[in-house]
Amino acid sequence: MTYIDTVLQERLKEFYEKSRRLTILTGAGLSADSGIPTFRDKDGFWTIGSVNYMPEEMGTYEMFLRKPLEVWRWFLYRFNICLKALPNTGHFAITELEDLFADRFRLITQNVDGLHFKAHSSKERTFLIHGTLENARCGNECSSELYPYPQIPIEKDQELTSAQIELLKCPKCGNYLRPHVLWFDERYNEKYFKLDSSMRVAKETGLLLIVGTSGATTLPQRIVESVLSRQGIIVDINPNENYFSGLALKKKNGYWLKGKSSDVLPEFVHFFRTLMTQ
Ligand SMILES: [Zn+2]
């Protein structure tokens, strides 16, 4: 084993024997190997007229109210990248861990790209805490119904046609639909983003693998802290130093495996599969 040393192997074995739950928390770094750009790279920026907008400005309810069609063009462009992307070794390793642990497994993801489901993670054990680009809902909240995401192929600088614009309207009230994702100026809730459910998952977690997320948002931080407070083990899998790697290094139950998820996760599959067949 390249990443899981003998000390961690012992800890994983103890965890397995205690019959506690395995939870995996994933973020944008996992999908980087599938060619999905993160919000913070150059593809995240958007030009309207002569003004360059940051992703943190485009992905807000405030911008949607001011410029709904520009926000839609930006999200449609992103969605089309996701639609073409394929899951990578990391996603498939997560599905294999779900197969091995079955009901002792939960997946909490910040990713809206749909790649976990393309890799056959189950909908029942997956918590989409930032929503998903597979759905849209009424931007005016006339109901909480989720609609299929409008499939409109557009290029970066292409304008929407009037027929395409019609596809962006709520079938019930005629206002614009919105992508079913958590925007930068919105708060987590249970109804759409499974806030309470994912905190309950954290309480039952004996081993948390944190994959490709840097800890920039509050719910992932709360999940990790909750696991640590109940003597759970946290393992941060990330090639780069980040908030969680720093936290892991400070805690006796914390580990940082400095590597790519597509290299590290298959080791966990191998380790647990061997353990379970002994
Ligand atoms: Zn509506």
PDB file of C-alpha atoms and ligand atoms in Angstrom:
ATOM      1  CA  MET A   1       0.000   0.000   0.000  1.00  0.00           C
ATOM      2  CA  THR A   2       1.355   3.388  -1.005  1.00  0.00           C
ATOM      3  CA  TYR A   3      -0.950   5.635   1.009  1.00  0.00           C
ATOM      4  CA  ILE A   4      -2.507   3.581   3.815  1.00  0.00           C
ATOM      5  CA  ASP A   5       0.348   2.874   6.247  1.00  0.00           C
ATOM      6  CA  THR A   6       0.299   0.150   8.907  1.00  0.00           C
ATOM      7  CA  VAL A   7      -0.853   2.543  11.647  1.00  0.00           C
ATOM      8  CA  LEU A   8      -3.875   3.602   9.608  1.00  0.00           C
ATOM      9  CA  GLN A   9      -4.521   0.000   8.581  1.00  0.00           C
ATOM     10  CA  GLU A  10      -4.895  -0.911  12.266  1.00  0.00           C
ATOM     11  CA  ARG A  11      -7.288   1.994  12.811  1.00  0.00           C
ATOM     12  CA  LEU A  12      -9.371   1.005   9.786  1.00  0.00           C
ATOM     13  CA  LYS A  13      -9.567  -2.541  11.063  1.00  0.00           C
ATOM     14  CA  GLU A  14     -10.769  -1.340  14.477  1.00  0.00           C
ATOM     15  CA  PHE A  15     -13.354   0.854  12.776  1.00  0.00           C
ATOM     16  CA  TYR A  16     -14.599  -2.044  10.680  1.00  0.00           C
ATOM     17  CA  GLU A  17     -14.951  -4.335  13.685  1.00  0.00           C
ATOM     18  CA  LYS A  18     -17.002  -1.746  15.584  1.00  0.00           C
ATOM     19  CA  SER A  19     -19.657  -1.849  12.844  1.00  0.00           C
ATOM     20  CA  ARG A  20     -19.897   1.921  12.612  1.00  0.00           C
ATOM     21  CA  ARG A  21     -20.696   3.734   9.411  1.00  0.00           C
ATOM     22  CA  LEU A  22     -18.439   4.804   6.556  1.00  0.00           C
ATOM     23  CA  THR A  23     -19.268   8.223   5.133  1.00  0.00           C
ATOM     24  CA  ILE A  24     -17.585   9.834   2.156  1.00  0.00           C
ATOM     25  CA  LEU A  25     -17.721  13.599   1.696  1.00  0.00           C
ATOM     26  CA  THR A  26     -16.835  14.728  -1.817  1.00  0.00           C
ATOM     27  CA  GLY A  27     -16.072  18.049  -3.498  1.00  0.00           C
ATOM     28  CA  ALA A  28     -14.869  19.503  -6.794  1.00  0.00           C
ATOM     29  CA  GLY A  29     -11.399  17.933  -6.597  1.00  0.00           C
ATOM     30  CA  LEU A  30     -12.912  14.494  -7.206  1.00  0.00           C
ATOM     31  CA  SER A  31     -14.383  15.580 -10.537  1.00  0.00           C
ATOM     32  CA  ALA A  32     -11.270  17.432 -11.683  1.00  0.00           C
ATOM     33  CA  ASP A  33      -9.971  14.172 -13.195  1.00  0.00           C
ATOM     34  CA  SER A  34     -13.174  14.044 -15.254  1.00  0.00           C
ATOM     35  CA  GLY A  35     -12.438  17.426 -16.803  1.00  0.00           C
ATOM     36  CA  ILE A  36     -15.053  19.400 -14.837  1.00  0.00           C
ATOM     37  CA  PRO A  37     -13.656  22.881 -14.252  1.00  0.00           C
ATOM     38  CA  THR A  38     -13.939  24.136 -10.679  1.00  0.00           C
ATOM     39  CA  PHE A  39     -15.774  27.382 -10.055  1.00  0.00           C
ATOM     40  CA  ARG A  40     -12.501  29.125  -9.447  1.00  0.00           C
ATOM     41  CA  ASP A  41     -10.689  28.510 -12.715  1.00  0.00           C
ATOM     42  CA  LYS A  42     -10.858  30.610 -15.865  1.00  0.00           C
ATOM     43  CA  ASP A  43     -13.981  28.897 -17.222  1.00  0.00           C
ATOM     44  CA  GLY A  44     -15.877  30.125 -14.191  1.00  0.00           C
ATOM     45  CA  PHE A  45     -15.604  33.763 -15.251  1.00  0.00           C
ATOM     46  CA  TRP A  46     -18.343  35.298 -17.347  1.00  0.00           C
ATOM     47  CA  THR A  47     -18.397  38.472 -19.397  1.00  0.00           C
ATOM     48  CA  ILE A  48     -21.596  40.490 -19.707  1.00  0.00           C
ATOM     49  CA  GLY A  49     -21.145  43.524 -21.938  1.00  0.00           C
ATOM     50  CA  SER A  50     -17.794  44.885 -20.851  1.00  0.00           C
ATOM     51  CA  VAL A  51     -17.951  43.625 -17.285  1.00  0.00           C
ATOM     52  CA  ASN A  52     -16.193  40.465 -16.097  1.00  0.00           C
ATOM     53  CA  TYR A  53     -18.111  38.619 -13.404  1.00  0.00           C
ATOM     54  CA  MET A  54     -16.654  36.247 -10.858  1.00  0.00           C
ATOM     55  CA  PRO A  55     -18.315  32.858 -10.251  1.00  0.00           C
ATOM     56  CA  GLU A  56     -19.232  34.103  -6.765  1.00  0.00           C
ATOM     57  CA  GLU A  57     -21.306  36.813  -8.466  1.00  0.00           C
ATOM     58  CA  MET A  58     -22.859  34.651 -11.202  1.00  0.00           C
ATOM     59  CA  GLY A  59     -23.936  31.902  -8.817  1.00  0.00           C
ATOM     60  CA  THR A  60     -26.201  34.059  -6.667  1.00  0.00           C
ATOM     61  CA  TYR A  61     -29.937  34.553  -6.284  1.00  0.00           C
ATOM     62  CA  GLU A  62     -29.340  38.289  -6.460  1.00  0.00           C
ATOM     63  CA  MET A  63     -27.809  37.998  -9.940  1.00  0.00           C
ATOM     64  CA  PHE A  64     -30.609  35.651 -11.005  1.00  0.00           C
ATOM     65  CA  LEU A  65     -33.163  38.306 -10.047  1.00  0.00           C
ATOM     66  CA  ARG A  66     -31.266  40.974 -11.986  1.00  0.00           C
ATOM     67  CA  LYS A  67     -30.131  38.971 -15.029  1.00  0.00           C
ATOM     68  CA  PRO A  68     -31.960  35.634 -15.162  1.00  0.00           C
ATOM     69  CA  LEU A  69     -31.024  34.854 -18.751  1.00  0.00           C
ATOM     70  CA  GLU A  70     -27.328  35.590 -18.224  1.00  0.00           C
ATOM     71  CA  VAL A  71     -27.314  33.337 -15.169  1.00  0.00           C
ATOM     72  CA  TRP A  72     -29.047  30.633 -17.194  1.00  0.00           C
ATOM     73  CA  ARG A  73     -26.556  30.942 -20.069  1.00  0.00           C
ATOM     74  CA  TRP A  74     -23.720  30.510 -17.599  1.00  0.00           C
ATOM     75  CA  PHE A  75     -25.351  27.483 -15.936  1.00  0.00           C
ATOM     76  CA  LEU A  76     -26.350  25.905 -19.256  1.00  0.00           C
ATOM     77  CA  TYR A  77     -22.772  26.233 -20.428  1.00  0.00           C
ATOM     78  CA  ARG A  78     -21.547  24.550 -17.236  1.00  0.00           C
ATOM     79  CA  PHE A  79     -24.238  21.873 -17.443  1.00  0.00           C
ATOM     80  CA  ASN A  80     -23.207  20.996 -20.983  1.00  0.00           C
ATOM     81  CA  ILE A  81     -19.648  20.372 -19.804  1.00  0.00           C
ATOM     82  CA  CYS A  82     -20.995  18.087 -17.045  1.00  0.00           C
ATOM     83  CA  LEU A  83     -23.281  16.283 -19.462  1.00  0.00           C
ATOM     84  CA  LYS A  84     -20.312  15.239 -21.610  1.00  0.00           C
ATOM     85  CA  ALA A  85     -18.077  14.318 -18.663  1.00  0.00           C
ATOM     86  CA  LEU A  86     -17.558  10.738 -17.515  1.00  0.00           C
ATOM     87  CA  PRO A  87     -16.950   9.482 -13.987  1.00  0.00           C
ATOM     88  CA  ASN A  88     -13.339   8.614 -13.147  1.00  0.00           C
ATOM     89  CA  THR A  89     -11.584   5.948 -11.073  1.00  0.00           C
ATOM     90  CA  GLY A  90     -12.359   7.885  -7.878  1.00  0.00           C
ATOM     91  CA  HIS A  91     -16.129   7.860  -8.520  1.00  0.00           C
ATOM     92  CA  PHE A  92     -16.069   4.151  -9.319  1.00  0.00           C
ATOM     93  CA  ALA A  93     -14.043   3.363  -6.186  1.00  0.00           C
ATOM     94  CA  ILE A  94     -16.720   5.168  -4.131  1.00  0.00           C
ATOM     95  CA  THR A  95     -19.410   2.999  -5.749  1.00  0.00           C
ATOM     96  CA  GLU A  96     -17.374  -0.099  -4.895  1.00  0.00           C
ATOM     97  CA  LEU A  97     -17.119   1.031  -1.267  1.00  0.00           C
ATOM     98  CA  GLU A  98     -20.899   1.467  -1.223  1.00  0.00           C
ATOM     99  CA  ASP A  99     -21.281  -2.082  -2.564  1.00  0.00           C
ATOM    100  CA  LEU A 100     -18.960  -3.398   0.158  1.00  0.00           C
ATOM    101  CA  PHE A 101     -20.519  -1.508   3.072  1.00  0.00           C
ATOM    102  CA  ALA A 102     -24.124  -1.445   1.815  1.00  0.00           C
ATOM    103  CA  ASP A 103     -26.271   0.022   4.582  1.00  0.00           C
ATOM    104  CA  ARG A 104     -23.250   1.081   6.590  1.00  0.00           C
ATOM    105  CA  PHE A 105     -22.385   3.509   3.775  1.00  0.00           C
ATOM    106  CA  ARG A 106     -23.397   7.134   3.108  1.00  0.00           C
ATOM    107  CA  LEU A 107     -22.202   9.631   0.508  1.00  0.00           C
ATOM    108  CA  ILE A 108     -22.448  13.382   1.071  1.00  0.00           C
ATOM    109  CA  THR A 109     -21.484  15.406  -1.971  1.00  0.00           C
ATOM    110  CA  GLN A 110     -21.033  19.073  -2.766  1.00  0.00           C
ATOM    111  CA  ASN A 111     -20.790  18.232  -6.459  1.00  0.00           C
ATOM    112  CA  VAL A 112     -23.713  19.159  -8.695  1.00  0.00           C
ATOM    113  CA  ASP A 113     -22.289  17.441 -11.797  1.00  0.00           C
ATOM    114  CA  GLY A 114     -24.220  14.148 -11.562  1.00  0.00           C
ATOM    115  CA  LEU A 115     -21.060  12.030 -11.942  1.00  0.00           C
ATOM    116  CA  HIS A 116     -21.705   9.943  -8.801  1.00  0.00           C
ATOM    117  CA  PHE A 117     -24.937   8.690 -10.342  1.00  0.00           C
ATOM    118  CA  LYS A 118     -23.242   8.033 -13.673  1.00  0.00           C
ATOM    119  CA  ALA A 119     -20.889   5.803 -11.664  1.00  0.00           C
ATOM    120  CA  HIS A 120     -23.986   4.119 -10.116  1.00  0.00           C
ATOM    121  CA  SER A 121     -23.901   5.457  -6.577  1.00  0.00           C
ATOM    122  CA  SER A 122     -27.378   4.869  -5.168  1.00  0.00           C
ATOM    123  CA  LYS A 123     -29.811   7.783  -4.837  1.00  0.00           C
ATOM    124  CA  GLU A 124     -30.975   6.497  -1.419  1.00  0.00           C
ATOM    125  CA  ARG A 125     -27.557   6.714   0.235  1.00  0.00           C
ATOM    126  CA  THR A 126     -26.410   9.927  -1.493  1.00  0.00           C
ATOM    127  CA  PHE A 127     -26.995  13.373  -0.010  1.00  0.00           C
ATOM    128  CA  LEU A 128     -26.727  16.248  -2.508  1.00  0.00           C
ATOM    129  CA  ILE A 129     -25.982  19.105  -0.133  1.00  0.00           C
ATOM    130  CA  HIS A 130     -25.412  21.646  -2.918  1.00  0.00           C
ATOM    131  CA  GLY A 131     -28.230  20.409  -5.168  1.00  0.00           C
ATOM    132  CA  THR A 132     -27.812  19.046  -8.664  1.00  0.00           C
ATOM    133  CA  LEU A 133     -27.646  20.182 -12.258  1.00  0.00           C
ATOM    134  CA  GLU A 134     -30.021  17.325 -13.084  1.00  0.00           C
ATOM    135  CA  ASN A 135     -32.925  19.473 -11.871  1.00  0.00           C
ATOM    136  CA  ALA A 136     -34.445  22.934 -12.044  1.00  0.00           C
ATOM    137  CA  ARG A 137     -37.205  24.415  -9.927  1.00  0.00           C
ATOM    138  CA  CYS A 138     -39.415  27.486 -10.005  1.00  0.00           C
ATOM    139  CA  GLY A 139     -37.319  30.610  -9.437  1.00  0.00           C
ATOM    140  CA  ASN A 140     -40.379  32.200  -7.855  1.00  0.00           C
ATOM    141  CA  GLU A 141     -40.991  29.226  -5.503  1.00  0.00           C
ATOM    142  CA  CYS A 142     -44.603  28.755  -6.687  1.00  0.00           C
ATOM    143  CA  SER A 143     -44.045  25.097  -5.708  1.00  0.00           C
ATOM    144  CA  SER A 144     -41.144  22.936  -4.597  1.00  0.00           C
ATOM    145  CA  GLU A 145     -41.494  20.577  -7.538  1.00  0.00           C
ATOM    146  CA  LEU A 146     -38.255  19.558  -9.256  1.00  0.00           C
ATOM    147  CA  TYR A 147     -38.219  19.595 -13.055  1.00  0.00           C
ATOM    148  CA  PRO A 148     -35.667  18.040 -15.407  1.00  0.00           C
ATOM    149  CA  TYR A 149     -32.864  20.485 -16.143  1.00  0.00           C
ATOM    150  CA  PRO A 150     -33.510  22.217 -19.498  1.00  0.00           C
ATOM    151  CA  GLN A 151     -31.221  20.622 -22.066  1.00  0.00           C
ATOM    152  CA  ILE A 152     -30.142  23.508 -24.247  1.00  0.00           C
ATOM    153  CA  PRO A 153     -26.795  23.111 -25.990  1.00  0.00           C
ATOM    154  CA  ILE A 154     -25.122  26.519 -26.073  1.00  0.00           C
ATOM    155  CA  GLU A 155     -21.570  27.684 -26.590  1.00  0.00           C
ATOM    156  CA  LYS A 156     -19.920  30.218 -24.341  1.00  0.00           C
ATOM    157  CA  ASP A 157     -20.829  33.346 -26.324  1.00  0.00           C
ATOM    158  CA  GLN A 158     -24.085  32.175 -27.857  1.00  0.00           C
ATOM    159  CA  GLU A 159     -27.367  34.017 -27.233  1.00  0.00           C
ATOM    160  CA  LEU A 160     -30.531  32.112 -26.377  1.00  0.00           C
ATOM    161  CA  THR A 161     -33.327  31.916 -28.950  1.00  0.00           C
ATOM    162  CA  SER A 162     -36.888  32.782 -27.964  1.00  0.00           C
ATOM    163  CA  ALA A 163     -37.840  29.087 -28.240  1.00  0.00           C
ATOM    164  CA  GLN A 164     -34.994  28.203 -25.853  1.00  0.00           C
ATOM    165  CA  ILE A 165     -36.070  30.943 -23.455  1.00  0.00           C
ATOM    166  CA  GLU A 166     -39.542  29.383 -23.292  1.00  0.00           C
ATOM    167  CA  LEU A 167     -37.940  26.150 -22.042  1.00  0.00           C
ATOM    168  CA  LEU A 168     -36.594  28.095 -19.068  1.00  0.00           C
ATOM    169  CA  LYS A 169     -40.041  29.013 -17.756  1.00  0.00           C
ATOM    170  CA  CYS A 170     -41.971  27.369 -14.931  1.00  0.00           C
ATOM    171  CA  PRO A 171     -44.821  25.261 -16.359  1.00  0.00           C
ATOM    172  CA  LYS A 172     -47.054  26.314 -13.465  1.00  0.00           C
ATOM    173  CA  CYS A 173     -46.593  30.079 -13.149  1.00  0.00           C
ATOM    174  CA  GLY A 174     -44.554  31.175 -16.183  1.00  0.00           C
ATOM    175  CA  ASN A 175     -41.754  32.782 -14.159  1.00  0.00           C
ATOM    176  CA  TYR A 176     -38.202  31.693 -14.879  1.00  0.00           C
ATOM    177  CA  LEU A 177     -37.041  28.358 -13.560  1.00  0.00           C
ATOM    178  CA  ARG A 178     -33.714  28.272 -11.723  1.00  0.00           C
ATOM    179  CA  PRO A 179     -31.025  25.601 -11.448  1.00  0.00           C
ATOM    180  CA  HIS A 180     -31.626  23.425  -8.369  1.00  0.00           C
ATOM    181  CA  VAL A 181     -28.340  24.319  -6.713  1.00  0.00           C
ATOM    182  CA  LEU A 182     -27.303  26.162  -3.574  1.00  0.00           C
ATOM    183  CA  TRP A 183     -26.171  29.632  -4.540  1.00  0.00           C
ATOM    184  CA  PHE A 184     -23.449  31.627  -2.796  1.00  0.00           C
ATOM    185  CA  ASP A 185     -25.980  33.967  -1.166  1.00  0.00           C
ATOM    186  CA  GLU A 186     -28.293  31.193   0.026  1.00  0.00           C
ATOM    187  CA  ARG A 187     -28.382  29.080   3.178  1.00  0.00           C
ATOM    188  CA  TYR A 188     -28.441  25.334   3.658  1.00  0.00           C
ATOM    189  CA  ASN A 189     -31.828  23.833   4.522  1.00  0.00           C
ATOM    190  CA  GLU A 190     -33.333  20.394   4.951  1.00  0.00           C
ATOM    191  CA  LYS A 191     -36.004  20.679   2.288  1.00  0.00           C
ATOM    192  CA  TYR A 192     -33.685  21.029  -0.676  1.00  0.00           C
ATOM    193  CA  PHE A 193     -30.196  20.361   0.659  1.00  0.00           C
ATOM    194  CA  LYS A 194     -30.642  17.776   3.435  1.00  0.00           C
ATOM    195  CA  LEU A 195     -29.034  19.879   6.159  1.00  0.00           C
ATOM    196  CA  ASP A 196     -30.457  17.962   9.155  1.00  0.00           C
ATOM    197  CA  SER A 197     -30.209  14.559   7.475  1.00  0.00           C
ATOM    198  CA  SER A 198     -26.536  15.019   6.695  1.00  0.00           C
ATOM    199  CA  MET A 199     -25.819  16.153  10.261  1.00  0.00           C
ATOM    200  CA  ARG A 200     -27.527  12.951  11.453  1.00  0.00           C
ATOM    201  CA  VAL A 201     -25.300  10.967   9.085  1.00  0.00           C
ATOM    202  CA  ALA A 202     -22.274  12.672  10.639  1.00  0.00           C
ATOM    203  CA  LYS A 203     -23.352  11.560  14.137  1.00  0.00           C
ATOM    204  CA  GLU A 204     -23.403   7.910  13.069  1.00  0.00           C
ATOM    205  CA  THR A 205     -20.107   8.026  11.204  1.00  0.00           C
ATOM    206  CA  GLY A 206     -17.113   6.052  12.466  1.00  0.00           C
ATOM    207  CA  LEU A 207     -14.913   6.764   9.454  1.00  0.00           C
ATOM    208  CA  LEU A 208     -15.159   9.825   7.248  1.00  0.00           C
ATOM    209  CA  LEU A 209     -13.213  10.077   3.998  1.00  0.00           C
ATOM    210  CA  ILE A 210     -12.977  13.689   2.827  1.00  0.00           C
ATOM    211  CA  VAL A 211     -12.278  13.758  -0.885  1.00  0.00           C
ATOM    212  CA  GLY A 212     -11.283  16.762  -2.989  1.00  0.00           C
ATOM    213  CA  THR A 213     -12.899  19.438  -0.882  1.00  0.00           C
ATOM    214  CA  SER A 214     -11.068  22.308   0.711  1.00  0.00           C
ATOM    215  CA  GLY A 215     -13.558  23.162   3.446  1.00  0.00           C
ATOM    216  CA  ALA A 216     -14.669  26.514   2.120  1.00  0.00           C
ATOM    217  CA  THR A 217     -18.320  26.039   3.100  1.00  0.00           C
ATOM    218  CA  THR A 218     -19.910  25.701   6.521  1.00  0.00           C
ATOM    219  CA  LEU A 219     -21.838  22.417   6.314  1.00  0.00           C
ATOM    220  CA  PRO A 220     -18.824  20.254   5.363  1.00  0.00           C
ATOM    221  CA  GLN A 221     -16.916  21.854   8.246  1.00  0.00           C
ATOM    222  CA  ARG A 222     -19.742  21.051  10.677  1.00  0.00           C
ATOM    223  CA  ILE A 223     -19.918  17.456   9.433  1.00  0.00           C
ATOM    224  CA  VAL A 224     -16.189  16.933   9.973  1.00  0.00           C
ATOM    225  CA  GLU A 225     -16.279  18.523  13.438  1.00  0.00           C
ATOM    226  CA  SER A 226     -19.261  16.378  14.418  1.00  0.00           C
ATOM    227  CA  VAL A 227     -17.454  13.163  13.397  1.00  0.00           C
ATOM    228  CA  LEU A 228     -14.354  14.181  15.363  1.00  0.00           C
ATOM    229  CA  SER A 229     -16.382  15.052  18.451  1.00  0.00           C
ATOM    230  CA  ARG A 230     -17.719  11.469  18.554  1.00  0.00           C
ATOM    231  CA  GLN A 231     -14.288   9.848  18.241  1.00  0.00           C
ATOM    232  CA  GLY A 232     -14.743   9.084  14.561  1.00  0.00           C
ATOM    233  CA  ILE A 233     -11.717   8.878  12.274  1.00  0.00           C
ATOM    234  CA  ILE A 234     -11.278  11.474   9.536  1.00  0.00           C
ATOM    235  CA  VAL A 235      -9.074  10.911   6.502  1.00  0.00           C
ATOM    236  CA  ASP A 236      -8.486  13.848   4.193  1.00  0.00           C
ATOM    237  CA  ILE A 237      -7.611  12.763   0.640  1.00  0.00           C
ATOM    238  CA  ASN A 238      -6.225  15.731  -1.217  1.00  0.00           C
ATOM    239  CA  PRO A 239      -2.978  16.431  -3.112  1.00  0.00           C
ATOM    240  CA  ASN A 240      -3.033  19.988  -1.773  1.00  0.00           C
ATOM    241  CA  GLU A 241      -2.835  21.375   1.720  1.00  0.00           C
ATOM    242  CA  ASN A 242      -6.237  22.707   2.803  1.00  0.00           C
ATOM    243  CA  TYR A 243      -8.404  23.437   5.835  1.00  0.00           C
ATOM    244  CA  PHE A 244      -9.215  19.749   6.402  1.00  0.00           C
ATOM    245  CA  SER A 245      -5.626  18.514   6.001  1.00  0.00           C
ATOM    246  CA  GLY A 246      -4.596  21.090   8.602  1.00  0.00           C
ATOM    247  CA  LEU A 247      -7.343  19.932  10.950  1.00  0.00           C
ATOM    248  CA  ALA A 248      -6.493  16.248  10.365  1.00  0.00           C
ATOM    249  CA  LEU A 249      -2.853  16.803  11.262  1.00  0.00           C
ATOM    250  CA  LYS A 250      -3.847  18.414  14.559  1.00  0.00           C
ATOM    251  CA  LYS A 251      -6.171  15.590  15.700  1.00  0.00           C
ATOM    252  CA  LYS A 252      -5.195  12.149  16.943  1.00  0.00           C
ATOM    253  CA  ASN A 253      -8.051  10.666  14.910  1.00  0.00           C
ATOM    254  CA  GLY A 254      -7.076  12.603  11.792  1.00  0.00           C
ATOM    255  CA  TYR A 255      -5.032  11.559   8.748  1.00  0.00           C
ATOM    256  CA  TRP A 256      -4.036  13.387   5.603  1.00  0.00           C
ATOM    257  CA  LEU A 257      -3.291  11.211   2.587  1.00  0.00           C
ATOM    258  CA  LYS A 258      -1.562  13.539   0.180  1.00  0.00           C
ATOM    259  CA  GLY A 259      -2.556  12.199  -3.213  1.00  0.00           C
ATOM    260  CA  LYS A 260      -5.148  12.181  -5.961  1.00  0.00           C
ATOM    261  CA  SER A 261      -8.484  10.577  -5.159  1.00  0.00           C
ATOM    262  CA  SER A 262      -8.186   8.314  -8.213  1.00  0.00           C
ATOM    263  CA  ASP A 263      -4.968   6.890  -6.729  1.00  0.00           C
ATOM    264  CA  VAL A 264      -5.912   6.792  -3.040  1.00  0.00           C
ATOM    265  CA  LEU A 265      -9.543   5.588  -3.072  1.00  0.00           C
ATOM    266  CA  PRO A 266      -8.825   2.276  -4.866  1.00  0.00           C
ATOM    267  CA  GLU A 267      -6.484   1.438  -1.944  1.00  0.00           C
ATOM    268  CA  PHE A 268      -9.431   1.700   0.447  1.00  0.00           C
ATOM    269  CA  VAL A 269     -11.472  -0.606  -1.803  1.00  0.00           C
ATOM    270  CA  HIS A 270      -8.620  -3.102  -1.859  1.00  0.00           C
ATOM    271  CA  PHE A 271      -8.051  -2.874   1.897  1.00  0.00           C
ATOM    272  CA  PHE A 272     -11.685  -3.368   2.917  1.00  0.00           C
ATOM    273  CA  ARG A 273     -12.385  -6.013   0.313  1.00  0.00           C
ATOM    274  CA  THR A 274      -9.429  -8.054   1.596  1.00  0.00           C
ATOM    275  CA  LEU A 275     -10.554  -7.543   5.198  1.00  0.00           C
ATOM    276  CA  MET A 276     -14.121  -8.615   4.436  1.00  0.00           C
ATOM    277  CA  THR A 277     -13.114 -11.784   2.597  1.00  0.00           C
ATOM    278  CA  GLN A 278     -10.690 -12.989   5.268  1.00  0.00           C
TER     279      GLN A 278
HETATM  280 ZN    ZN B   1     -43.566  28.704 -10.797  1.00  0.00          ZN
END
